CSV table of N, CA and C in Angstrom, one decimal:
chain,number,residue,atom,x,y,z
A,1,UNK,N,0.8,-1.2,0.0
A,1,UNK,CA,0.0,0.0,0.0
A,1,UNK,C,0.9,1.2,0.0
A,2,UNK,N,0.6,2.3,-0.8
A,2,UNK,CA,1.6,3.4,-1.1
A,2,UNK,C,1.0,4.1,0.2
A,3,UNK,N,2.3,5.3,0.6
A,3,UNK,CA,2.0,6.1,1.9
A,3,UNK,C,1.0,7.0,0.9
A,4,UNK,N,0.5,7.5,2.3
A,4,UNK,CA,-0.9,8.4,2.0
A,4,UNK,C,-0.1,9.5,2.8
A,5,UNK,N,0.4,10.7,2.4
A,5,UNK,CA,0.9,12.2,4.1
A,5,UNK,C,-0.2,12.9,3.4
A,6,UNK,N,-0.8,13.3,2.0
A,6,UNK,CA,-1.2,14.5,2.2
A,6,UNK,C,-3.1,14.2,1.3
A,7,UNK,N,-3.5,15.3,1.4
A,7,UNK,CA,-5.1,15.3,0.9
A,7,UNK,C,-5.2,15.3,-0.5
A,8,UNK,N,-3.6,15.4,-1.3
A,8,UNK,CA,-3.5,15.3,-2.7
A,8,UNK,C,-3.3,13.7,-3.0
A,9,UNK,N,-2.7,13.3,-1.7
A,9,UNK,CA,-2.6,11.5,-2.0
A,9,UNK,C,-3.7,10.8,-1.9
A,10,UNK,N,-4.6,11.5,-1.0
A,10,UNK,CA,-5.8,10.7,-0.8
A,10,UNK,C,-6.3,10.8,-1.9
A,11,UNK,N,-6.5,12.2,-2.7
A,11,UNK,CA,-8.0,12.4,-3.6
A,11,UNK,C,-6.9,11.3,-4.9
A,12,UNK,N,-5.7,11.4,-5.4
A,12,UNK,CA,-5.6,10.2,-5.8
A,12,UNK,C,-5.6,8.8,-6.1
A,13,UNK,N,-5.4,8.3,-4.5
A,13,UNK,CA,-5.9,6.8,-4.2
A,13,UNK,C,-7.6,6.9,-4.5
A,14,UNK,N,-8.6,8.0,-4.3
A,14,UNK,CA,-9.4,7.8,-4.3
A,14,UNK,C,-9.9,7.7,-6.1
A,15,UNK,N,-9.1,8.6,-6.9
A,15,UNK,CA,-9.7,8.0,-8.0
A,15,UNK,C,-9.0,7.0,-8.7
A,16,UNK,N,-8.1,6.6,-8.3
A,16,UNK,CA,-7.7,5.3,-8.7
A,16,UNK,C,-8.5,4.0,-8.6
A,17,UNK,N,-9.0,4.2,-6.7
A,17,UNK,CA,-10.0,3.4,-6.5
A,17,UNK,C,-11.5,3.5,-7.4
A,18,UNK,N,-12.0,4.5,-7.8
A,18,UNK,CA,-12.9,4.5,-8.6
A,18,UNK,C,-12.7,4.4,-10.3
A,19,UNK,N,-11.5,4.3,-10.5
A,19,UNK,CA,-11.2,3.2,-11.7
A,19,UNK,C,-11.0,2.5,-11.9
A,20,UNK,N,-11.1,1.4,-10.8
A,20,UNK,CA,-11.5,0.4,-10.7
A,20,UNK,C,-12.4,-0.6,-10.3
A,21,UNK,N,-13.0,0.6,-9.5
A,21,UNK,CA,-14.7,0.4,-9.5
A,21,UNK,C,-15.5,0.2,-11.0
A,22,UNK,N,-15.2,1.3,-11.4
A,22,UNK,CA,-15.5,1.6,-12.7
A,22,UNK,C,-15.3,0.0,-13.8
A,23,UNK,N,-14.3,-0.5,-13.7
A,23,UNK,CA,-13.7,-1.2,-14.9
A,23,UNK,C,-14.4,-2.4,-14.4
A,24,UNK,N,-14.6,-3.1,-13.1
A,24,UNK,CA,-15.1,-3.9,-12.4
A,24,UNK,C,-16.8,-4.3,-12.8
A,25,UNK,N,-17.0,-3.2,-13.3
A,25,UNK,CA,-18.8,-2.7,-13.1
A,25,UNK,C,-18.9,-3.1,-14.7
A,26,UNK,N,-18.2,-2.7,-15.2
A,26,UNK,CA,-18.1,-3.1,-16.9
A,26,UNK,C,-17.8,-4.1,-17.3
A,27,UNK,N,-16.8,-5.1,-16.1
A,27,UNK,CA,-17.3,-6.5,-16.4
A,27,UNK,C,-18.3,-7.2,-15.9
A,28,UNK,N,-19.1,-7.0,-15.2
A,28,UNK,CA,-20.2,-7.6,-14.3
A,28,UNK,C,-21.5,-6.8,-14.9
A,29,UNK,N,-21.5,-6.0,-15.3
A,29,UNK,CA,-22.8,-5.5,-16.0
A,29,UNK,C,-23.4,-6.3,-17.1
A,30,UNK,N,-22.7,-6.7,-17.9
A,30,UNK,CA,-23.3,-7.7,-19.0
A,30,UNK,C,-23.6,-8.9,-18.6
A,31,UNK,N,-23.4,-9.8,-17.3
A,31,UNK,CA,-23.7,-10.3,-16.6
A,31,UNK,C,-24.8,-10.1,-16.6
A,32,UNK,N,-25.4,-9.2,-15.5
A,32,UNK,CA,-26.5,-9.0,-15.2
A,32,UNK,C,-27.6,-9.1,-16.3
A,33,UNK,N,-27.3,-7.6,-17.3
A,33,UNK,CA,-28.1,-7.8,-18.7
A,33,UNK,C,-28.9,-9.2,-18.9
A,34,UNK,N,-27.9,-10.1,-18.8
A,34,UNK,CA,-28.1,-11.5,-19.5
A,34,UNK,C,-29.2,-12.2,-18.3
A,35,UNK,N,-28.9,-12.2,-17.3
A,35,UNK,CA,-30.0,-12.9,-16.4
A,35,UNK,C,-31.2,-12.1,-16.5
A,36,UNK,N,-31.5,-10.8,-16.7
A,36,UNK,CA,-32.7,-10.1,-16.6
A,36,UNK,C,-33.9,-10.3,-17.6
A,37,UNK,N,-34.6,-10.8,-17.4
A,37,UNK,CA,-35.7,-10.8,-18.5
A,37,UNK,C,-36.7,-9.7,-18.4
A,38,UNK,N,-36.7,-8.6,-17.8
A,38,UNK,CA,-37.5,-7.6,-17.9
A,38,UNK,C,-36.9,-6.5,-19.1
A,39,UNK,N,-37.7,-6.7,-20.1
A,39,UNK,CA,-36.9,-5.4,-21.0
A,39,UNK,C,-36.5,-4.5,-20.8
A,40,UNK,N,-37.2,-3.1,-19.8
A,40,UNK,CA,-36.7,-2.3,-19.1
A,40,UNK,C,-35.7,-2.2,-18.3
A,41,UNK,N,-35.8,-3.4,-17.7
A,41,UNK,CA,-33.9,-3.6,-16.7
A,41,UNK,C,-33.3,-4.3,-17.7
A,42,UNK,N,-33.2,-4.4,-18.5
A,42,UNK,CA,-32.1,-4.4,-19.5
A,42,UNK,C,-31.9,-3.9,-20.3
A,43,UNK,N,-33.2,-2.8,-20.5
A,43,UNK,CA,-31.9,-1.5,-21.2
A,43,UNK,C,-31.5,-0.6,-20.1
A,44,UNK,N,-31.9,-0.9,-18.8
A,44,UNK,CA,-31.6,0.0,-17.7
A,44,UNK,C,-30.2,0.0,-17.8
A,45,UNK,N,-30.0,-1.5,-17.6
A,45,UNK,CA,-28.6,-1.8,-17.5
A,45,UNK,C,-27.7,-1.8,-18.8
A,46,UNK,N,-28.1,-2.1,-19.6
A,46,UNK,CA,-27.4,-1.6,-20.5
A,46,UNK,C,-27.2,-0.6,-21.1
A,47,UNK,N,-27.5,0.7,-20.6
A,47,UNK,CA,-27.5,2.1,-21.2
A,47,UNK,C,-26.4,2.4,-19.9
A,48,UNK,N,-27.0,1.8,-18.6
A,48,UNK,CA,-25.6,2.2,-17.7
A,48,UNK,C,-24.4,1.7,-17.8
A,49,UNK,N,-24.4,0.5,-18.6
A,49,UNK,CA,-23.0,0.0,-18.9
A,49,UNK,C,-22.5,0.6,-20.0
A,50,UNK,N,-23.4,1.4,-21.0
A,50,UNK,CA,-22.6,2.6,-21.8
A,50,UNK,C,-22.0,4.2,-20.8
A,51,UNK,N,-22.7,4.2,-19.8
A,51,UNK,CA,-22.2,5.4,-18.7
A,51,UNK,C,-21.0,4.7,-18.3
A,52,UNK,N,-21.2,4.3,-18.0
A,52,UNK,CA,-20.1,3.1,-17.1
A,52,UNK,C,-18.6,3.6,-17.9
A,53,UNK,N,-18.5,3.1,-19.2
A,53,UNK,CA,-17.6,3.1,-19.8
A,53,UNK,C,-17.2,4.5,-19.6
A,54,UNK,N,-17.9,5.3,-20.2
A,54,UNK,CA,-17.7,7.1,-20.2
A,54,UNK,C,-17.5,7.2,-18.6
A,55,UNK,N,-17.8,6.8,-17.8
A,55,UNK,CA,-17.7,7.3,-16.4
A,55,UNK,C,-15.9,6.6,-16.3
A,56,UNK,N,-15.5,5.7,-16.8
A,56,UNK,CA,-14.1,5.4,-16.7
A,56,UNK,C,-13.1,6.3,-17.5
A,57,UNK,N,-14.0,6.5,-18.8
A,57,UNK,CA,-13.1,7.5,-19.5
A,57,UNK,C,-12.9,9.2,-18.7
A,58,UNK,N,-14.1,9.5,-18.0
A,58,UNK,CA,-13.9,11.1,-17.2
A,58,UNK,C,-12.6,10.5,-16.2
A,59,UNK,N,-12.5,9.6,-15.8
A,59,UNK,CA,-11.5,9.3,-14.6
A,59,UNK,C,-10.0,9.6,-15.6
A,60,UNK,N,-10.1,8.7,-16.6
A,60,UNK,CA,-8.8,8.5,-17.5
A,60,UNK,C,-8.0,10.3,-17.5
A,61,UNK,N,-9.4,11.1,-18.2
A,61,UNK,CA,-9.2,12.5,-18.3
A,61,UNK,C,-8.4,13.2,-17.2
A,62,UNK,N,-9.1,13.1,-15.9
A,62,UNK,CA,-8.8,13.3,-14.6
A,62,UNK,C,-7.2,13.2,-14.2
A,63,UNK,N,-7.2,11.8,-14.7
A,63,UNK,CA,-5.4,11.1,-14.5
A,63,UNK,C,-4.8,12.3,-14.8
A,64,UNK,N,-5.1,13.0,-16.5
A,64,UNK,CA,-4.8,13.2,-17.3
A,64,UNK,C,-4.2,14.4,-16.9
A,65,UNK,N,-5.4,15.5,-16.4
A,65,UNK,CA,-5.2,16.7,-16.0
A,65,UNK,C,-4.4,16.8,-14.8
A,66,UNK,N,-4.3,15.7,-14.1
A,66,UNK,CA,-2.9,15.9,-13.0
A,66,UNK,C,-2.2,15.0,-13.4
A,67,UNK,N,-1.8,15.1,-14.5
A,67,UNK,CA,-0.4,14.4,-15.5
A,67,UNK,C,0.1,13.2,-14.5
A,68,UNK,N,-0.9,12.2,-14.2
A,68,UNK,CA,-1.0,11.0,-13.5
A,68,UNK,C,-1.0,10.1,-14.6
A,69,UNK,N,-1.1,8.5,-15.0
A,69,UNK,CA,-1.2,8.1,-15.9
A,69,UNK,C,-2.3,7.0,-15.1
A,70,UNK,N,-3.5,6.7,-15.6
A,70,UNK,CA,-4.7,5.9,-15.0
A,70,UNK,C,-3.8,4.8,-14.5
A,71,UNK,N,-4.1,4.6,-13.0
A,71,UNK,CA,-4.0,3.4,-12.3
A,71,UNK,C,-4.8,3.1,-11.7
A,72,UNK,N,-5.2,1.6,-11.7
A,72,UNK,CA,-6.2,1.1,-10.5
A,72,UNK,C,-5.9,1.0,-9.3
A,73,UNK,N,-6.2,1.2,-8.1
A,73,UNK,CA,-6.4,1.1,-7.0
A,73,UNK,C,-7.4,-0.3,-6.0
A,74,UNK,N,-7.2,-1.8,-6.3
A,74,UNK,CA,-8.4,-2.9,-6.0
A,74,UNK,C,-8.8,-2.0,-5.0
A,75,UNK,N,-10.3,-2.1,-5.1
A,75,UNK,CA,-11.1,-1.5,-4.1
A,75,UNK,C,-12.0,-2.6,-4.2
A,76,UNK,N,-11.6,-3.6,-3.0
A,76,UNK,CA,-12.1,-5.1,-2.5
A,76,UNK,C,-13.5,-5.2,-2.2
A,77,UNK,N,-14.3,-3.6,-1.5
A,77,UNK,CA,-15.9,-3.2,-1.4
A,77,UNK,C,-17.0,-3.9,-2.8
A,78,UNK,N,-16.3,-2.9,-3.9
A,78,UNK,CA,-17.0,-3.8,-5.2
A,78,UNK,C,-17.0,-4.9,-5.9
A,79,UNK,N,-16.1,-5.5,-5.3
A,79,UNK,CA,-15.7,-7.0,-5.4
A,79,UNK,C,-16.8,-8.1,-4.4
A,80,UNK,N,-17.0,-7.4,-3.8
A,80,UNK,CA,-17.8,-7.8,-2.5
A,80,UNK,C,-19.3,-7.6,-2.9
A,81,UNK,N,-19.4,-6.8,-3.6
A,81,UNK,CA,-20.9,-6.5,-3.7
A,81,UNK,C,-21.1,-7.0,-4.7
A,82,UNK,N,-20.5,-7.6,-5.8
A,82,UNK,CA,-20.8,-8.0,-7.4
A,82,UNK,C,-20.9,-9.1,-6.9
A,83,UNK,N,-20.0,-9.6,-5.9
A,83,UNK,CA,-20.0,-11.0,-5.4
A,83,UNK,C,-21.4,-11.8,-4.8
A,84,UNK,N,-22.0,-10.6,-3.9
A,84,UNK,CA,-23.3,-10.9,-3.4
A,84,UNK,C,-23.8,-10.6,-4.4
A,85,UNK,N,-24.3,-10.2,-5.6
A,85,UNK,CA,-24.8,-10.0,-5.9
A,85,UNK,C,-25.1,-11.5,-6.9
A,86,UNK,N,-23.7,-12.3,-7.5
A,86,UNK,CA,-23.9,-13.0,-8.4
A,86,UNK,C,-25.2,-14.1,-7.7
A,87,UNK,N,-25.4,-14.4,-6.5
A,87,UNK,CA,-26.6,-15.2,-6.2
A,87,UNK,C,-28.3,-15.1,-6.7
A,88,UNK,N,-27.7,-13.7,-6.9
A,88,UNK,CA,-29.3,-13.1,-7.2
A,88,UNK,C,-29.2,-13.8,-8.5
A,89,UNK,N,-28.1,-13.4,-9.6
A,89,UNK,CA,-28.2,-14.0,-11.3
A,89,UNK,C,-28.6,-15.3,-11.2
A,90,UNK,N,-27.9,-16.0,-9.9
A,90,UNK,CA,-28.4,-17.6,-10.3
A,90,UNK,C,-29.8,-18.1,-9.3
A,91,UNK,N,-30.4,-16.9,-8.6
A,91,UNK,CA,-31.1,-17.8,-8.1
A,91,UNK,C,-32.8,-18.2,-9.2
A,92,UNK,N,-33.0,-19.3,-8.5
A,92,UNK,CA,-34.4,-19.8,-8.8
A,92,UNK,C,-35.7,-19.5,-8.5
A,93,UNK,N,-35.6,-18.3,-9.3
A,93,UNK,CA,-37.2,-17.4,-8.5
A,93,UNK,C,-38.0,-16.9,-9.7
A,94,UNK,N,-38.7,-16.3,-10.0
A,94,UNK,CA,-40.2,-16.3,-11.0
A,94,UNK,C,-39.3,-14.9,-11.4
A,95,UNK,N,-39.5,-14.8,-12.7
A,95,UNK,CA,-38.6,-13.5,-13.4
A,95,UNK,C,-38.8,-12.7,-13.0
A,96,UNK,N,-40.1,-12.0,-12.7
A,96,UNK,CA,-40.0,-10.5,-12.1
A,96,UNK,C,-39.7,-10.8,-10.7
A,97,UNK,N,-40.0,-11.2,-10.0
A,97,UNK,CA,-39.2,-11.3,-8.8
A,97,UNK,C,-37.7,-11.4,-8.8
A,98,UNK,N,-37.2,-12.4,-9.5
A,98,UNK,CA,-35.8,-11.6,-9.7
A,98,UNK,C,-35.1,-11.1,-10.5
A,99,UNK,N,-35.8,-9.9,-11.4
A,99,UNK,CA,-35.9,-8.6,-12.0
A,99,UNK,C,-35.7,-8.1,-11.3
A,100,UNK,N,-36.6,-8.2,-9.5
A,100,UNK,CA,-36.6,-6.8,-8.5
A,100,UNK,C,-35.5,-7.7,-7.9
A,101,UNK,N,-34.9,-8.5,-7.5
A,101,UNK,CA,-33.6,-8.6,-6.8
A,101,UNK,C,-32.3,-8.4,-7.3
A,102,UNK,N,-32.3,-8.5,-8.8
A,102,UNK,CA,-31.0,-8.0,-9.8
A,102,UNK,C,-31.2,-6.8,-9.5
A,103,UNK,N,-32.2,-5.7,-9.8
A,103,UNK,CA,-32.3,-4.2,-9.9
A,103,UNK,C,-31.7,-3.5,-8.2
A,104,UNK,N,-32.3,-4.1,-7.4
A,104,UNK,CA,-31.8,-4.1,-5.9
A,104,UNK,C,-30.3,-3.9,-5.7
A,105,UNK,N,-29.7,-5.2,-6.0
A,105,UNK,CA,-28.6,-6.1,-6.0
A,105,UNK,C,-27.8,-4.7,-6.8
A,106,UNK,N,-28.3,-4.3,-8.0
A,106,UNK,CA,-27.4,-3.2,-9.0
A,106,UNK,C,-27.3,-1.8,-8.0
A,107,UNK,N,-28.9,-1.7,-7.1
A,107,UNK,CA,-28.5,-0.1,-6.2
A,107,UNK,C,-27.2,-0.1,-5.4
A,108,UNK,N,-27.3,-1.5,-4.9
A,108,UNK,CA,-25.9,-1.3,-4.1
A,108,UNK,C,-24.8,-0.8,-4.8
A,109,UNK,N,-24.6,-1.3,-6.1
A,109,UNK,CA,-23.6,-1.0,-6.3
A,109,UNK,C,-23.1,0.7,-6.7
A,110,UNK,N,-24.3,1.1,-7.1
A,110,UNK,CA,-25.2,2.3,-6.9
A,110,UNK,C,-24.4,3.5,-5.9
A,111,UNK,N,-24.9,2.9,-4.7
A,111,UNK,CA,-24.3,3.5,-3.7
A,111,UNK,C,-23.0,3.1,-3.1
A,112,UNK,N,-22.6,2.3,-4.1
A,112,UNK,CA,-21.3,1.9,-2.9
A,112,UNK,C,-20.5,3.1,-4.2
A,113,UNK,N,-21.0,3.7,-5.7
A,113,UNK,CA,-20.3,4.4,-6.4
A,113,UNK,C,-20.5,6.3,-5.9
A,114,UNK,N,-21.4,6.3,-5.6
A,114,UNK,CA,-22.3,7.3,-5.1
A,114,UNK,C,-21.2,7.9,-4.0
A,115,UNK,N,-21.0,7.1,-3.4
A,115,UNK,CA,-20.2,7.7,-2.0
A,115,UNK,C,-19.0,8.0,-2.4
A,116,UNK,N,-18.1,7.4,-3.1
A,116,UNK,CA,-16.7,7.2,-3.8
A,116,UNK,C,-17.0,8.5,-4.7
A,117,UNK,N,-17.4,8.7,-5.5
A,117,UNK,CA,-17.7,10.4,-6.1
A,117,UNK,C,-18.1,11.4,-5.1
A,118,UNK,N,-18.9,11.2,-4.0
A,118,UNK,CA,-19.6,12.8,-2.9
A,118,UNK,C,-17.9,12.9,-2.5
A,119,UNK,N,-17.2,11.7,-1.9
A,119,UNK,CA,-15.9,12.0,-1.8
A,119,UNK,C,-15.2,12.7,-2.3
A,120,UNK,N,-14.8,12.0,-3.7
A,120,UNK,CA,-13.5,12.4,-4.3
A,120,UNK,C,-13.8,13.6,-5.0
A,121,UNK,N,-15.5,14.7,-5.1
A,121,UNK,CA,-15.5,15.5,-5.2
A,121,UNK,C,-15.3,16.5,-4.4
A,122,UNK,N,-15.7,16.6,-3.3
A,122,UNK,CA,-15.5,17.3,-2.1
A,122,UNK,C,-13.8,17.6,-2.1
A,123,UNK,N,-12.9,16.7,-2.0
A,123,UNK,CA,-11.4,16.6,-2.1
A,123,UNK,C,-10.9,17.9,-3.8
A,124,UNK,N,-11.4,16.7,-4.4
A,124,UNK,CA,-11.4,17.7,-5.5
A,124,UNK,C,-11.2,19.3,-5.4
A,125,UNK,N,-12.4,19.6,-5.1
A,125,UNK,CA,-13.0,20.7,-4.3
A,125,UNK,C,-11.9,21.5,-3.6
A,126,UNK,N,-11.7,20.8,-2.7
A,126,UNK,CA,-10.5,21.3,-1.3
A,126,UNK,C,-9.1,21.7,-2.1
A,127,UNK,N,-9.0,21.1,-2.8
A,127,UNK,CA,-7.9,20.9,-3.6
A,127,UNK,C,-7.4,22.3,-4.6
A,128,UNK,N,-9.4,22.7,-5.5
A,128,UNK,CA,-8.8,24.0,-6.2
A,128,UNK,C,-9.1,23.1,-7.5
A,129,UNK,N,-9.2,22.1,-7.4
A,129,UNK,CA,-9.4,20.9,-9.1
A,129,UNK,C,-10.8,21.1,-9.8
A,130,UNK,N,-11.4,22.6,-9.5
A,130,UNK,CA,-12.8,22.5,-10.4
A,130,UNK,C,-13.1,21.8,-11.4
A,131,UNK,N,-12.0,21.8,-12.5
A,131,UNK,CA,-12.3,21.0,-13.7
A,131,UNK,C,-13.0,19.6,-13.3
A,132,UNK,N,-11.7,18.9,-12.7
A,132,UNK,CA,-12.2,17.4,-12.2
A,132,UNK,C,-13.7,17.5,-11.4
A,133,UNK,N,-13.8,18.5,-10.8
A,133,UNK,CA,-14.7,18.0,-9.8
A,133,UNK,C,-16.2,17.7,-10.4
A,134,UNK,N,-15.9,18.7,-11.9
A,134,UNK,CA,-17.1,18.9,-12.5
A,134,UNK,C,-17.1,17.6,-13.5
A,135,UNK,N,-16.0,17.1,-13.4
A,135,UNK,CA,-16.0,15.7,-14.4
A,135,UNK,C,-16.6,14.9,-13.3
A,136,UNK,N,-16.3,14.4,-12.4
A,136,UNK,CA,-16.8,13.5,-11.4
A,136,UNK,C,-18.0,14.3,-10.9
A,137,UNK,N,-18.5,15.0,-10.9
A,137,UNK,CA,-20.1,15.6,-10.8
A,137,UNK,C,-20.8,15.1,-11.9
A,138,UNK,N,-20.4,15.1,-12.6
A,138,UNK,CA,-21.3,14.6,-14.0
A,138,UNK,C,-21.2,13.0,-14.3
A,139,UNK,N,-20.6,11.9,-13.4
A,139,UNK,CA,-20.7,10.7,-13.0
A,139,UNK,C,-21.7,10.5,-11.8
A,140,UNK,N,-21.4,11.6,-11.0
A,140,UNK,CA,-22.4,11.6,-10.1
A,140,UNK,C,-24.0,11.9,-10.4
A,141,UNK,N,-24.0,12.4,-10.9
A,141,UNK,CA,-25.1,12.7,-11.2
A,141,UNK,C,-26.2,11.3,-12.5
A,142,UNK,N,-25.3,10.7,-13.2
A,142,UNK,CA,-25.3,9.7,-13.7
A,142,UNK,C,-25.3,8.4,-12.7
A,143,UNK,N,-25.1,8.7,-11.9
A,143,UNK,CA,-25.2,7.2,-11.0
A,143,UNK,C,-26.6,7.8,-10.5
A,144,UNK,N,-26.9,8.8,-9.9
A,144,UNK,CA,-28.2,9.1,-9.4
A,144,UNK,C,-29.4,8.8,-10.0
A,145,UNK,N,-29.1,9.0,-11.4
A,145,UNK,CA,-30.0,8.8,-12.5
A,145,UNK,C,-29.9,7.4,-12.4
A,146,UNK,N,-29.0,6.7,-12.7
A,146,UNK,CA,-29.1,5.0,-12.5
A,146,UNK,C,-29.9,4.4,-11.7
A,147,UNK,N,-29.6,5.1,-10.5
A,147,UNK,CA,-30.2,4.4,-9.0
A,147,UNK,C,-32.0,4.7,-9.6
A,148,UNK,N,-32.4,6.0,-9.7
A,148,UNK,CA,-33.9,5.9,-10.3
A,148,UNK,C,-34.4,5.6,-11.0
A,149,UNK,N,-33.9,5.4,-11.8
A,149,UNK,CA,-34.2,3.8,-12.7
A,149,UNK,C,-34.4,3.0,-12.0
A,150,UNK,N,-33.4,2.3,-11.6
A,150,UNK,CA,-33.5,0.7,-10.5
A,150,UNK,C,-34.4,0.6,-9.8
A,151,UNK,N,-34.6,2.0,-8.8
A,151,UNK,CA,-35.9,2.0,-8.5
A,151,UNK,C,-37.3,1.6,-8.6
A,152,UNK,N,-37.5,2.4,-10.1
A,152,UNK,CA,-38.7,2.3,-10.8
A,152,UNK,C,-39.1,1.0,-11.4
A,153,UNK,N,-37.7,0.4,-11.8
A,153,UNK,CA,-37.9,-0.9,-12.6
A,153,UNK,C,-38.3,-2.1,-11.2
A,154,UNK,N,-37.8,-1.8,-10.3
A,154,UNK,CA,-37.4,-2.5,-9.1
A,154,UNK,C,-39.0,-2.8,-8.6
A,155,UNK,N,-39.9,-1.5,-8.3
A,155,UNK,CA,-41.2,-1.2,-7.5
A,155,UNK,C,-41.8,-2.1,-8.7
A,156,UNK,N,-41.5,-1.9,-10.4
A,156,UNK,CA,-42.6,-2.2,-11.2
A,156,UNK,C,-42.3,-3.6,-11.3
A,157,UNK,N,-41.4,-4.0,-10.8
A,157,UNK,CA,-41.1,-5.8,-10.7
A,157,UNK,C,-41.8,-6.6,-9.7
A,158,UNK,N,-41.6,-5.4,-8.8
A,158,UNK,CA,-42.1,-6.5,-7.3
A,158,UNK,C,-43.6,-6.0,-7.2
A,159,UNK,N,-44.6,-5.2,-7.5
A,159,UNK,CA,-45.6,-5.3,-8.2
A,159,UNK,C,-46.2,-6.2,-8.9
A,160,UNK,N,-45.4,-6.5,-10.3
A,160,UNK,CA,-45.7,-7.7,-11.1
A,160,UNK,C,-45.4,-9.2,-10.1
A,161,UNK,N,-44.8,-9.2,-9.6
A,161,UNK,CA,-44.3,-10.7,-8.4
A,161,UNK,C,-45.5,-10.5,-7.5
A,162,UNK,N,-45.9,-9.5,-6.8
A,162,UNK,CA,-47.0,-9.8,-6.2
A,162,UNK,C,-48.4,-10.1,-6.8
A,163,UNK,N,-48.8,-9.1,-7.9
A,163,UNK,CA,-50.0,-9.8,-8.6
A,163,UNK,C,-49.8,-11.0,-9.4
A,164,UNK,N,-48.6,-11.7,-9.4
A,164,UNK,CA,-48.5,-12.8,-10.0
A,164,UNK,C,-48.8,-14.0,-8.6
A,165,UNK,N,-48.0,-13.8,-7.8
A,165,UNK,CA,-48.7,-14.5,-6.1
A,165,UNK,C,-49.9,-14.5,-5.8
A,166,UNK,N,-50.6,-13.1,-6.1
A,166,UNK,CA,-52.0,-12.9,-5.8
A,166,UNK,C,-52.9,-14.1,-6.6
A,167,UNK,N,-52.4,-13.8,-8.0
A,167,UNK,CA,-53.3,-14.7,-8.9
A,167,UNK,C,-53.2,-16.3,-8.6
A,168,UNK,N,-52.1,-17.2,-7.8
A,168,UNK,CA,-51.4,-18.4,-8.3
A,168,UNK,C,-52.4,-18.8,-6.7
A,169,UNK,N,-52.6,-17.4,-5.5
A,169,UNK,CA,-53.4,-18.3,-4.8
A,169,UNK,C,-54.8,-18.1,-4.8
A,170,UNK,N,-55.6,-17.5,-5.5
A,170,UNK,CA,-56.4,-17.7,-5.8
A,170,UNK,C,-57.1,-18.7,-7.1
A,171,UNK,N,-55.8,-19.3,-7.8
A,171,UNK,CA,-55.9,-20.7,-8.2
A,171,UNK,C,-56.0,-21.6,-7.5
A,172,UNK,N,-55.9,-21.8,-6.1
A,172,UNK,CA,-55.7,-22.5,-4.8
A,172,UNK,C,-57.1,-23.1,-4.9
């Protein structure tokens, strides 16, 4: 682990760590795609896995403008969450039901990106780095928009799972 003395080392461990969040999410996203049979969560997800990309490339930029050259940083959190998440891809449950646990399963990761940008903007920030900050604002703001999606797809899944329970026991 490299020394960290100053708040210029942090804000770059931190976007290192979020480019590799980033590149992580790009291989696990088409994953997801593929288990989802709700059309809407799957162009959910796959219009976010076009952000996705662009949200790696604003970091590359970033590198760029503090004449850094893009490094990853393993950030073991998102590894962890794609991890739990892969149960949801395999489990054995009625498609819209786990439509709403993939869409779920995707907020986290949602938020585990959410916080990694309110950070490394704020630093940014501290820093005097407006350019960047406004690059990583504009991921941020793209993950927010993600997360409302998930949402919407999420409520209109587990909706569909309940009037589908509703109907199966009143075949009872």
């Amino acid at each position: 682990m490299a020394k960290i003395n100053t708040l210029q080392d942090s804000f770059l461990a931190k976007l290192q760590a979020l480019y590799d969040i980033e590149n992580e999410i790009i291989k696990a996203l088409p994953k997801m795609v593929e288990a989802a049979s709700d059309p809407e969560l799957k162009d959910a997800l796959s219009s976010h896995l076009e952000e996705t990309k662009e949200q790696a490339h604003r970091l590359e930029q970033a590198f760029e403008m503090l004449e850094e050259k893009p490094k990853k940083l393993k950030a073991e959190g998102v590894r962890g969450i794609i991890e739990d998440g892969k149960w949801v891809m395999d489990a054995d449950a009625p498609d819209a039901l786990k439509d709403a646990m993939l869409a779920s399963a995707a907020r986290y990761v949602e938020h585990y990106e959410m916080a990694g940008y309110m950070s490394a903007i704020e630093e940014a920030s501290l820093l005097g780095y407006d350019d960047i900050a406004e690059l990583l604002s504009d991921s941020l703001s793209e993950e927010n928009a993600a997360d409302d999606k998930l949402v919407s797809v999420m409520k209109d899944s587990m909706d569909e799972s309940l009037t589908a329970v509703g109907a199966s026991e009143e075949e009872e």
